[in-house]
Amino acid sequence: MTFVKKVRAPVRIDFAGGTTDIFPFTHKYGGAVLNAAINHYVYGELIATDKTTKLEYHADIPTSSGLGTSSAMNVVWVALISKLKEKGEIAKSVFKIEQSISTSKINGKQDMHAASYGGINLMEFKKDEVKINLVKLSNGEIKQLENSLVLVYTGKPHLSGNSNKSMINNLLKGKNTENLIRIRDIAYRMRDALVKKNFEMFGELLNDETAERSKLDSSIVPKKLQDIINAGMQNGAVGAKVCGSGGGGSILFFGDKNKLRKKFGKSVIDFKFDFEGLKWL
């Protein structure tokens, strides 16, 4: 007898608020992240027979892309090996696992929740509580937003643990509290811009997020990433955001999609938003 179980979970792009989903900021000030799941996935399969059990994974996204791939993989793993079905419980379980195996104990909560729930969400983190607020847009508005966003893979590895550790260490020293508060508040302003259909303001706020994030640590926007941002701004972009905690991975641009695609060519990761989240296949 052979038992087969298949699931998939999406990765995410984060628009604003990253790092404010990490303790101790969540407990002292309350964090907020605006992000969106996209149609690039980690796929997993569990095959069990009377004699063997095999787990397999694969993802259709570059490694170290800054899109939360490792947490999406862990969401898939928990969905395969456990009986949990409630997405919030799966996300909570993944966070506990990541926290238990992390040497730095500096782990955010946005990635596993994006992979579990899907959609465009404002996520609020108050102490240990996570609140998921779906940003409701019409089909036409979703398409308009998709047609203004271009995701570019920089080819530079992204190691979130290193950059997050530097940022949180600075927070503990009282060096970047105000920057993180502004980053959190930008997430709310971007959510409001989307709700009001002010997509131009949304795009411009990407620049504000990156400007504040670059002040957290010198490693977040190195010269290579800044050169890519500058090239995008000279070729149709009005806004740019380093994905994840920065330092490498991917950059999200808002602007003229045709010009940006022409400029960055094969480095562009085409996507649409995913509204299903974790899915059993």
GROMACS .gro file of C-alpha atoms in nm, residues 29-242:
model
  214
   29TYR     CA    1   0.612   4.871   2.013
   30GLY     CA    2   0.399   4.631   1.809
   31GLY     CA    3   0.500   4.553   1.451
   32ALA     CA    4   0.319   4.573   1.118
   33VAL     CA    5   0.410   4.428   0.777
   34LEU     CA    6   0.239   4.473   0.442
   35ASN     CA    7   0.317   4.181   0.211
   36ALA     CA    8   0.173   3.971  -0.067
   37ALA     CA    9   0.200   3.604  -0.160
   38ILE     CA   10   0.293   3.543  -0.524
   39ASN     CA   11   0.250   3.252  -0.764
   40HIS     CA   12   0.594   3.101  -0.710
   41TYR     CA   13   0.584   2.801  -0.484
   42VAL     CA   14   0.760   2.546  -0.274
   43TYR     CA   15   0.616   2.205  -0.366
   44GLY     CA   16   0.635   1.907  -0.136
   45GLU     CA   17   0.543   1.540  -0.158
   46LEU     CA   18   0.528   1.269   0.106
   47ILE     CA   19   0.536   0.911  -0.026
   48ALA     CA   20   0.495   0.634   0.232
   49THR     CA   21   0.488   0.262   0.173
   50ASP     CA   22   0.496  -0.034   0.409
   51LYS     CA   23   0.877  -0.021   0.403
   52THR     CA   24   0.984   0.336   0.325
   53THR     CA   25   0.890   0.700   0.376
   54LYS     CA   26   1.022   0.969   0.143
   55LEU     CA   27   0.991   1.349   0.155
   56GLU     CA   28   1.071   1.558  -0.150
   57TYR     CA   29   1.079   1.935  -0.206
   58HIS     CA   30   1.140   2.172  -0.491
   59ALA     CA   31   1.085   2.543  -0.551
   60ASP     CA   32   1.041   2.742  -0.873
   61ILE     CA   33   1.234   3.041  -0.740
   62PRO     CA   34   1.608   3.122  -0.715
   63THR     CA   35   1.778   3.032  -0.389
   64SER     CA   36   1.849   3.314  -0.141
   65SER     CA   37   1.600   3.539  -0.323
   66GLY     CA   38   1.478   3.728  -0.016
   67LEU     CA   39   1.122   3.605  -0.074
   68GLY     CA   40   1.074   3.389   0.235
   69THR     CA   41   1.147   3.060   0.062
   70SER     CA   42   1.286   2.881   0.369
   71SER     CA   43   0.972   2.950   0.574
   72ALA     CA   44   0.751   2.844   0.283
   73MET     CA   45   0.947   2.519   0.277
   74ASN     CA   46   0.889   2.472   0.648
   75VAL     CA   47   0.517   2.537   0.603
   76VAL     CA   48   0.511   2.263   0.341
   77TRP     CA   49   0.706   2.029   0.569
   78VAL     CA   50   0.470   2.077   0.865
   79ALA     CA   51   0.166   2.033   0.639
   80LEU     CA   52   0.310   1.705   0.509
   81ILE     CA   53   0.420   1.542   0.834
   82SER     CA   54   0.147   1.661   1.071
   83LYS     CA   55  -0.230   1.637   1.090
   84LEU     CA   56  -0.268   2.014   1.124
   85LYS     CA   57  -0.508   2.174   0.875
   86GLU     CA   58  -0.573   2.519   1.025
   87LYS     CA   59  -0.337   2.763   0.854
   88GLY     CA   60  -0.279   2.976   1.161
   89GLU     CA   61  -0.178   2.671   1.362
   90ILE     CA   62   0.061   2.559   1.090
   91ALA     CA   63   0.223   2.904   1.078
   92LYS     CA   64   0.254   2.907   1.458
   93SER     CA   65   0.413   2.562   1.454
   94VAL     CA   66   0.664   2.669   1.188
   95PHE     CA   67   0.767   2.974   1.390
   96LYS     CA   68   0.828   2.758   1.698
   97ILE     CA   69   1.041   2.518   1.492
   98GLU     CA   70   1.246   2.798   1.337
   99GLN     CA   71   1.295   2.960   1.677
  100SER     CA   72   1.408   2.633   1.832
  101ILE     CA   73   1.675   2.564   1.571
  102SER     CA   74   1.799   2.921   1.526
  103THR     CA   75   2.130   2.999   1.693
  104SER     CA   76   2.054   3.372   1.712
  105LYS     CA   77   1.685   3.334   1.813
  106ILE     CA   78   1.615   3.628   1.582
  107ASN     CA   79   1.322   3.513   1.372
  108GLY     CA   80   1.035   3.701   1.212
  109LYS     CA   81   0.678   3.586   1.173
  110GLN     CA   82   0.568   3.733   0.841
  111ASP     CA   83   0.707   3.467   0.606
  112MET     CA   84   0.528   3.159   0.739
  113HIS     CA   85   0.201   3.349   0.769
  114ALA     CA   86   0.224   3.474   0.409
  115ALA     CA   87   0.299   3.120   0.290
  116SER     CA   88   0.006   2.982   0.491
  117TYR     CA   89  -0.264   3.240   0.416
  118GLY     CA   90  -0.177   3.384   0.074
  119GLY     CA   91  -0.324   3.715  -0.042
  120ILE     CA   92  -0.225   4.078   0.010
  121ASN     CA   93  -0.224   4.137   0.385
  122LEU     CA   94  -0.142   4.387   0.652
  123MET     CA   95  -0.007   4.170   0.932
  124GLU     CA   96   0.004   4.309   1.285
  125PHE     CA   97   0.234   4.165   1.550
  126LYS     CA   98   0.152   4.260   1.909
  127LYS     CA   99   0.352   4.058   2.159
  128ASP     CA  100   0.278   3.694   2.067
  129GLU     CA  101  -0.044   3.772   1.878
  130VAL     CA  102  -0.058   3.783   1.498
  131LYS     CA  103  -0.352   3.950   1.324
  132ILE     CA  104  -0.402   3.901   0.950
  133ASN     CA  105  -0.589   4.185   0.774
  134LEU     CA  106  -0.669   4.108   0.409
  135VAL     CA  107  -0.641   4.409   0.179
  136LYS     CA  108  -0.946   4.383  -0.045
  137LEU     CA  109  -0.900   4.500  -0.403
  138SER     CA  110  -1.116   4.443  -0.710
  139ASN     CA  111  -0.990   4.219  -0.989
  140GLY     CA  112  -0.917   4.527  -1.198
  141GLU     CA  113  -0.720   4.690  -0.919
  142ILE     CA  114  -0.522   4.371  -0.858
  143LYS     CA  115  -0.432   4.358  -1.226
  144GLN     CA  116  -0.337   4.727  -1.226
  145LEU     CA  117  -0.105   4.672  -0.931
  146GLU     CA  118   0.050   4.360  -1.088
  147ASN     CA  119   0.110   4.555  -1.409
  148SER     CA  120   0.305   4.820  -1.219
  149LEU     CA  121   0.537   4.587  -1.027
  150VAL     CA  122   0.859   4.425  -1.152
  151LEU     CA  123   1.060   4.183  -0.939
  152VAL     CA  124   1.433   4.163  -1.019
  153TYR     CA  125   1.668   3.896  -0.885
  154THR     CA  126   2.005   4.054  -0.810
  155GLY     CA  127   2.205   3.731  -0.813
  156LYS     CA  128   2.358   3.826  -0.477
  157PRO     CA  129   2.282   3.572  -0.199
  158HIS     CA  130   2.045   3.692   0.071
  159LEU     CA  131   2.112   3.577   0.427
  160SER     CA  132   1.831   3.720   0.640
  161GLY     CA  133   1.974   3.589   0.965
  162ASN     CA  134   2.287   3.801   0.931
  163SER     CA  135   2.117   4.129   0.845
  164ASN     CA  136   1.832   4.081   1.094
  165LYS     CA  137   2.084   4.007   1.369
  166SER     CA  138   2.267   4.333   1.300
  167MET     CA  139   1.943   4.531   1.299
  168ILE     CA  140   1.807   4.377   1.620
  169ASN     CA  141   2.144   4.420   1.794
  170ASN     CA  142   2.129   4.788   1.702
  171LEU     CA  143   1.773   4.804   1.836
  172LEU     CA  144   1.885   4.657   2.168
  173LYS     CA  145   2.148   4.930   2.187
  174GLY     CA  146   1.880   5.194   2.124
  175LYS     CA  147   2.031   5.296   1.789
  176ASN     CA  148   1.746   5.248   1.542
  177THR     CA  149   1.418   5.249   1.733
  178GLU     CA  150   1.279   5.553   1.552
  179ASN     CA  151   1.373   5.409   1.211
  180LEU     CA  152   1.187   5.086   1.286
  181ILE     CA  153   0.883   5.277   1.409
  182ARG     CA  154   0.879   5.472   1.082
  183ILE     CA  155   0.919   5.148   0.885
  184ARG     CA  156   0.622   5.002   1.071
  185ASP     CA  157   0.415   5.313   1.007
  186ILE     CA  158   0.499   5.307   0.636
  187ALA     CA  159   0.326   4.967   0.620
  188TYR     CA  160   0.004   5.130   0.743
  189ARG     CA  161   0.043   5.423   0.502
  190MET     CA  162   0.096   5.183   0.211
  191ARG     CA  163  -0.211   4.983   0.310
  192ASP     CA  164  -0.412   5.306   0.317
  193ALA     CA  165  -0.278   5.403  -0.026
  194LEU     CA  166  -0.393   5.070  -0.170
  195VAL     CA  167  -0.738   5.098  -0.011
  196LYS     CA  168  -0.774   5.452  -0.152
  197LYS     CA  169  -0.655   5.326  -0.496
  198ASN     CA  170  -0.365   5.571  -0.482
  199PHE     CA  171  -0.116   5.340  -0.649
  200GLU     CA  172   0.127   5.621  -0.730
  201MET     CA  173   0.158   5.701  -0.359
  202PHE     CA  174   0.203   5.330  -0.289
  203GLY     CA  175   0.495   5.321  -0.535
  204GLU     CA  176   0.660   5.628  -0.386
  205LEU     CA  177   0.634   5.483  -0.035
  206LEU     CA  178   0.855   5.193  -0.148
  207ASN     CA  179   1.136   5.450  -0.165
  208ASP     CA  180   1.061   5.571   0.187
  209GLU     CA  181   1.078   5.213   0.319
  210THR     CA  182   1.412   5.148   0.153
  211ALA     CA  183   1.552   5.482   0.272
  212GLU     CA  184   1.459   5.406   0.633
  213ARG     CA  185   1.575   5.043   0.607
  214SER     CA  186   1.915   5.146   0.471
  215LYS     CA  187   1.975   5.341   0.793
  216LEU     CA  188   1.937   5.030   1.007
  217ASP     CA  189   2.266   4.873   0.901
  218SER     CA  190   2.528   4.941   0.634
  219SER     CA  191   2.490   4.588   0.490
  220ILE     CA  192   2.127   4.633   0.383
  221VAL     CA  193   2.180   4.829   0.060
  222PRO     CA  194   2.535   4.754  -0.057
  223LYS     CA  195   2.674   4.921  -0.368
  224LYS     CA  196   2.563   4.642  -0.602
  225LEU     CA  197   2.203   4.673  -0.490
  226GLN     CA  198   2.214   5.052  -0.503
  227ASP     CA  199   2.349   5.036  -0.859
  228ILE     CA  200   2.056   4.812  -0.958
  229ILE     CA  201   1.810   5.048  -0.789
  230ASN     CA  202   1.964   5.345  -0.971
  231ALA     CA  203   1.941   5.161  -1.303
  232GLY     CA  204   1.574   5.088  -1.241
  233MET     CA  205   1.497   5.448  -1.150
  234GLN     CA  206   1.661   5.556  -1.476
  235ASN     CA  207   1.451   5.308  -1.675
  236GLY     CA  208   1.090   5.368  -1.579
  237ALA     CA  209   1.071   5.304  -1.204
  238VAL     CA  210   0.928   5.554  -0.958
  239GLY     CA  211   0.978   5.331  -0.652
  240ALA     CA  212   1.212   5.053  -0.540
  241LYS     CA  213   1.220   4.825  -0.237
  242VAL     CA  214   1.485   4.574  -0.131
   0.00000   0.00000   0.00000
